[in-house]
PDB file of C-alpha atoms and ligand atoms in Angstrom:
ATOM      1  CA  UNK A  91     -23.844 -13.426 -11.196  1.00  0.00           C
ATOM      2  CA  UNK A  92     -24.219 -11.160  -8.178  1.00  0.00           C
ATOM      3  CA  UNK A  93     -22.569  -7.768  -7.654  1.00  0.00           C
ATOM      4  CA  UNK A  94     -20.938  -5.937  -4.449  1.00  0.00           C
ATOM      5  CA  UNK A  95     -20.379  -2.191  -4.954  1.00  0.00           C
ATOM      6  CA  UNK A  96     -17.022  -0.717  -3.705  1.00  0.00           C
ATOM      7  CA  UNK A  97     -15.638   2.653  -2.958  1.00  0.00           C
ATOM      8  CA  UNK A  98     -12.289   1.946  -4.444  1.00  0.00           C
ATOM      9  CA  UNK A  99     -10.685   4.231  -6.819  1.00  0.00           C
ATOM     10  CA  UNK A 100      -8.186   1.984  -7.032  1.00  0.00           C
ATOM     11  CA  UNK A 101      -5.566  -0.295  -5.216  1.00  0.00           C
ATOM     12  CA  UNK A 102      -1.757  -0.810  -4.070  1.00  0.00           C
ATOM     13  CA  UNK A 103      -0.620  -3.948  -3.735  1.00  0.00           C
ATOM     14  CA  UNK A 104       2.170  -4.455  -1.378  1.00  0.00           C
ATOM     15  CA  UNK A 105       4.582  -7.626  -0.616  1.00  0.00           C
ATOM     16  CA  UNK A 106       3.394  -9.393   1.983  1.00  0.00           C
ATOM     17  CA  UNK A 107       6.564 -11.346   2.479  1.00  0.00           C
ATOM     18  CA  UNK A 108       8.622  -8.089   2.477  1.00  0.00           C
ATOM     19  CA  UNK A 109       6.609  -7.211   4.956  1.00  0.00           C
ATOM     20  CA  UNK A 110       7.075 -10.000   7.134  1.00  0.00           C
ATOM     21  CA  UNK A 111      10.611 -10.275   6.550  1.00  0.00           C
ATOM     22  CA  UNK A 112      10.898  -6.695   7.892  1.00  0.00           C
ATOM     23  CA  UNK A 113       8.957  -7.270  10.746  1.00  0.00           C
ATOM     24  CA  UNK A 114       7.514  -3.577  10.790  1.00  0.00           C
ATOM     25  CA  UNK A 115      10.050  -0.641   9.613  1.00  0.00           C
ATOM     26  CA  UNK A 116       7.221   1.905   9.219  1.00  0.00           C
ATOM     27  CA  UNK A 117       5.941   4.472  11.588  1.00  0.00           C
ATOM     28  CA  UNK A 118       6.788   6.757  14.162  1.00  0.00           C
ATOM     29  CA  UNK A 119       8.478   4.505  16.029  1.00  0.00           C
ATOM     30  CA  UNK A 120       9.631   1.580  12.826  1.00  0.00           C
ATOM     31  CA  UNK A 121       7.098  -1.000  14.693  1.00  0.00           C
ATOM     32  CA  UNK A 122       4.348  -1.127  11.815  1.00  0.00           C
ATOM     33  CA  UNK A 123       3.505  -2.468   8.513  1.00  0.00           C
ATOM     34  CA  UNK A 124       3.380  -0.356   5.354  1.00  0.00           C
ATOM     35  CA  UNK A 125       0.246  -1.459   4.830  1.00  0.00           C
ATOM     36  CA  UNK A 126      -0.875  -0.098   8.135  1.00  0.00           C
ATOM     37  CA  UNK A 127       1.281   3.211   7.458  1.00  0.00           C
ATOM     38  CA  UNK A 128      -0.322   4.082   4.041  1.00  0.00           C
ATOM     39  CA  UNK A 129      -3.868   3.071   5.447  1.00  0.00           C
ATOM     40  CA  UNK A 130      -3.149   5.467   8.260  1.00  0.00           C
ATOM     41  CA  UNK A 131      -1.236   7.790   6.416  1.00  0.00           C
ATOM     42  CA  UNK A 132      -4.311   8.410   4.143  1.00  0.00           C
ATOM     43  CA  UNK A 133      -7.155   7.559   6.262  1.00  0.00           C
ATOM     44  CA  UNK A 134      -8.479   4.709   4.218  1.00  0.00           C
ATOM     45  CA  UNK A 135     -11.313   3.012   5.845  1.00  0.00           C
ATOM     46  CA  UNK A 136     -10.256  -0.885   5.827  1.00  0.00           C
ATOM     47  CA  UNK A 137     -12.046  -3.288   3.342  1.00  0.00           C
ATOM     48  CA  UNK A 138     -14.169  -2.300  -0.120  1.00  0.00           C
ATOM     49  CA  UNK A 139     -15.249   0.872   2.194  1.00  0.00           C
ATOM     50  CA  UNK A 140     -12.317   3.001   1.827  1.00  0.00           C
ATOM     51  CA  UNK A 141     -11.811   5.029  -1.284  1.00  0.00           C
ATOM     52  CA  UNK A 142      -8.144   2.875  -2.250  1.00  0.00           C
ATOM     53  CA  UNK A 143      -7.142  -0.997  -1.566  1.00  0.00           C
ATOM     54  CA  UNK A 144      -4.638  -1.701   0.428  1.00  0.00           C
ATOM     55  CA  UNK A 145      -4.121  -4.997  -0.604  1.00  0.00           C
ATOM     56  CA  UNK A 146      -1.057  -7.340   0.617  1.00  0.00           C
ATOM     57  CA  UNK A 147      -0.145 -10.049  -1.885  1.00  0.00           C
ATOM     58  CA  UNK A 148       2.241 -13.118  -2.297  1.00  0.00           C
ATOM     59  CA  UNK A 149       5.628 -12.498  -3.435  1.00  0.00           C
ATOM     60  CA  UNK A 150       5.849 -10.430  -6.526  1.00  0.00           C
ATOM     61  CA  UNK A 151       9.280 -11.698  -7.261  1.00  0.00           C
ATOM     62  CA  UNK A 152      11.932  -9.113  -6.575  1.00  0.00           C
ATOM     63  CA  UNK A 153      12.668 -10.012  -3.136  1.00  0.00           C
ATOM     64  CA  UNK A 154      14.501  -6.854  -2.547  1.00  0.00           C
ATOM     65  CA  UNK A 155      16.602  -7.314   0.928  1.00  0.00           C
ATOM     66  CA  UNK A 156      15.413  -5.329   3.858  1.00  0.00           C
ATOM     67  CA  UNK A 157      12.407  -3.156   1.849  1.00  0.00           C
ATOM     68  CA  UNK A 158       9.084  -3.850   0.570  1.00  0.00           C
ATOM     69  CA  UNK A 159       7.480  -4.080  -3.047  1.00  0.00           C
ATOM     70  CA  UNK A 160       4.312  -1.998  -3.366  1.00  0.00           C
ATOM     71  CA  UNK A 161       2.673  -0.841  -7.240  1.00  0.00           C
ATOM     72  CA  UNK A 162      -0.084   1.218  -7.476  1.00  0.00           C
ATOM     73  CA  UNK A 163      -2.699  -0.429  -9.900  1.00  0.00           C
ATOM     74  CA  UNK A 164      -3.409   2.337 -12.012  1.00  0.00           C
ATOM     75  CA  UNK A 165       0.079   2.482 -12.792  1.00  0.00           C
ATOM     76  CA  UNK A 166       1.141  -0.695 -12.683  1.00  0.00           C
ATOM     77  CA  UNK A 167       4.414  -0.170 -15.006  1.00  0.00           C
ATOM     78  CA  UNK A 168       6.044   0.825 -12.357  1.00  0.00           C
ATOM     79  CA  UNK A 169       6.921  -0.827  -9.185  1.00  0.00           C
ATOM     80  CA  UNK A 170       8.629   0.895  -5.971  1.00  0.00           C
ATOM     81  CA  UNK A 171      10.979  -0.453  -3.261  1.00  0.00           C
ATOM     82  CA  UNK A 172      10.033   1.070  -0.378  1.00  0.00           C
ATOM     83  CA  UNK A 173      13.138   1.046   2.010  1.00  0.00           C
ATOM     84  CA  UNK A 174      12.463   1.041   5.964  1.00  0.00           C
ATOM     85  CA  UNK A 175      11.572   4.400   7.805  1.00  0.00           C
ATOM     86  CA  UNK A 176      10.463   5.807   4.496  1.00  0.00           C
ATOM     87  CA  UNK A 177       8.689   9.083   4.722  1.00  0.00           C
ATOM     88  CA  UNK A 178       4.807   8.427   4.174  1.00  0.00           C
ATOM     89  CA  UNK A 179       4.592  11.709   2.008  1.00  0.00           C
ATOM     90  CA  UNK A 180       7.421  10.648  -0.251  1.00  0.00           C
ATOM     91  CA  UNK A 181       5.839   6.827  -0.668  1.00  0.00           C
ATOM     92  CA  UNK A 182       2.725   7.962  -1.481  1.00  0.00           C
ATOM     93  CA  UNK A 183       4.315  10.695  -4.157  1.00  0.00           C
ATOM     94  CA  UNK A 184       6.159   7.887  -5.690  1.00  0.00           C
ATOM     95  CA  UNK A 185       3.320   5.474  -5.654  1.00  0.00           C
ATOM     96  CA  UNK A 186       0.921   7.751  -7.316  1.00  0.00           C
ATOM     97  CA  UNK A 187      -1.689   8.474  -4.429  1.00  0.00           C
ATOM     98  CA  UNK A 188      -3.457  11.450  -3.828  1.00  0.00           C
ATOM     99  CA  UNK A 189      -4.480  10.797  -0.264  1.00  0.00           C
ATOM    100  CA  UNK A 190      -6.678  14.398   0.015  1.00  0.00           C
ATOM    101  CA  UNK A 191      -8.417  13.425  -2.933  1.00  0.00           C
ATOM    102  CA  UNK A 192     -12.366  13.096  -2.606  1.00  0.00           C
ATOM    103  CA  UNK A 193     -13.944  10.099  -3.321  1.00  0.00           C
ATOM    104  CA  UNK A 194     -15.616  10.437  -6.698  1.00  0.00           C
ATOM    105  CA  UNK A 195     -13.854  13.425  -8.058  1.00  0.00           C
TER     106      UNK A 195
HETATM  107  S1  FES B   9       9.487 -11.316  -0.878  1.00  0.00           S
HETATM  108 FE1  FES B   9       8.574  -9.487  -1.592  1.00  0.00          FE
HETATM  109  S2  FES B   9       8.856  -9.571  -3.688  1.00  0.00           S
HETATM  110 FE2  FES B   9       9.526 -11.487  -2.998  1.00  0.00          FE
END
């Protein structure tokens, strides 16, 4: 069995069929993803690089109407509905992530 080393810390997993039933909703201007949002938000570099997954997934069954399901991993008891136009600082407060925190400490 081989092995591939990643940054991760951890990793959110977000609806990806909220998501495309919203058709953006985040942002400045409501035009992106979440997914986009939190990796910009944060500054997460995309794939096993950055320091948290952003991972979209399949339905998670809750199909909440007009917002998105997202769980942090590493608390994964609890599950947010992220309405549209959401403040970045308050998602990431509710999902658990500590976007100035250094990788490794
Ligand atoms: S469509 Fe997102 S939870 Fe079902």
């Amino acid at each position: 069995m081989k092995r591939v080393r990643s940054n991760w810390q951890g990793a959110v997993l977000v609806c990806g069929k909220c998501q495309k039933k919203l058709k953006g909703g985040f942002g400045p201007k409501r035009k992106n993803s979440l997914t986009k949002e939190l990796r910009a938000h944060c500054g997460l570099a995309k794939g096993r690089k950055g320091r948290l997954g952003i991972v979209e997934v399949k339905c998670l069954d809750i199909c909440p109407k007009k917002a998105v399901v997202a769980l942090n991993t590493n608390h994964s008891g609890v599950w947010q509905i992220i309405e549209p136009g959401s403040d970045m600082e308050h998602v990431t407060a509710a999902l658990g992530i500590d976007c100035q925190a250094e990788p490794g400490s």
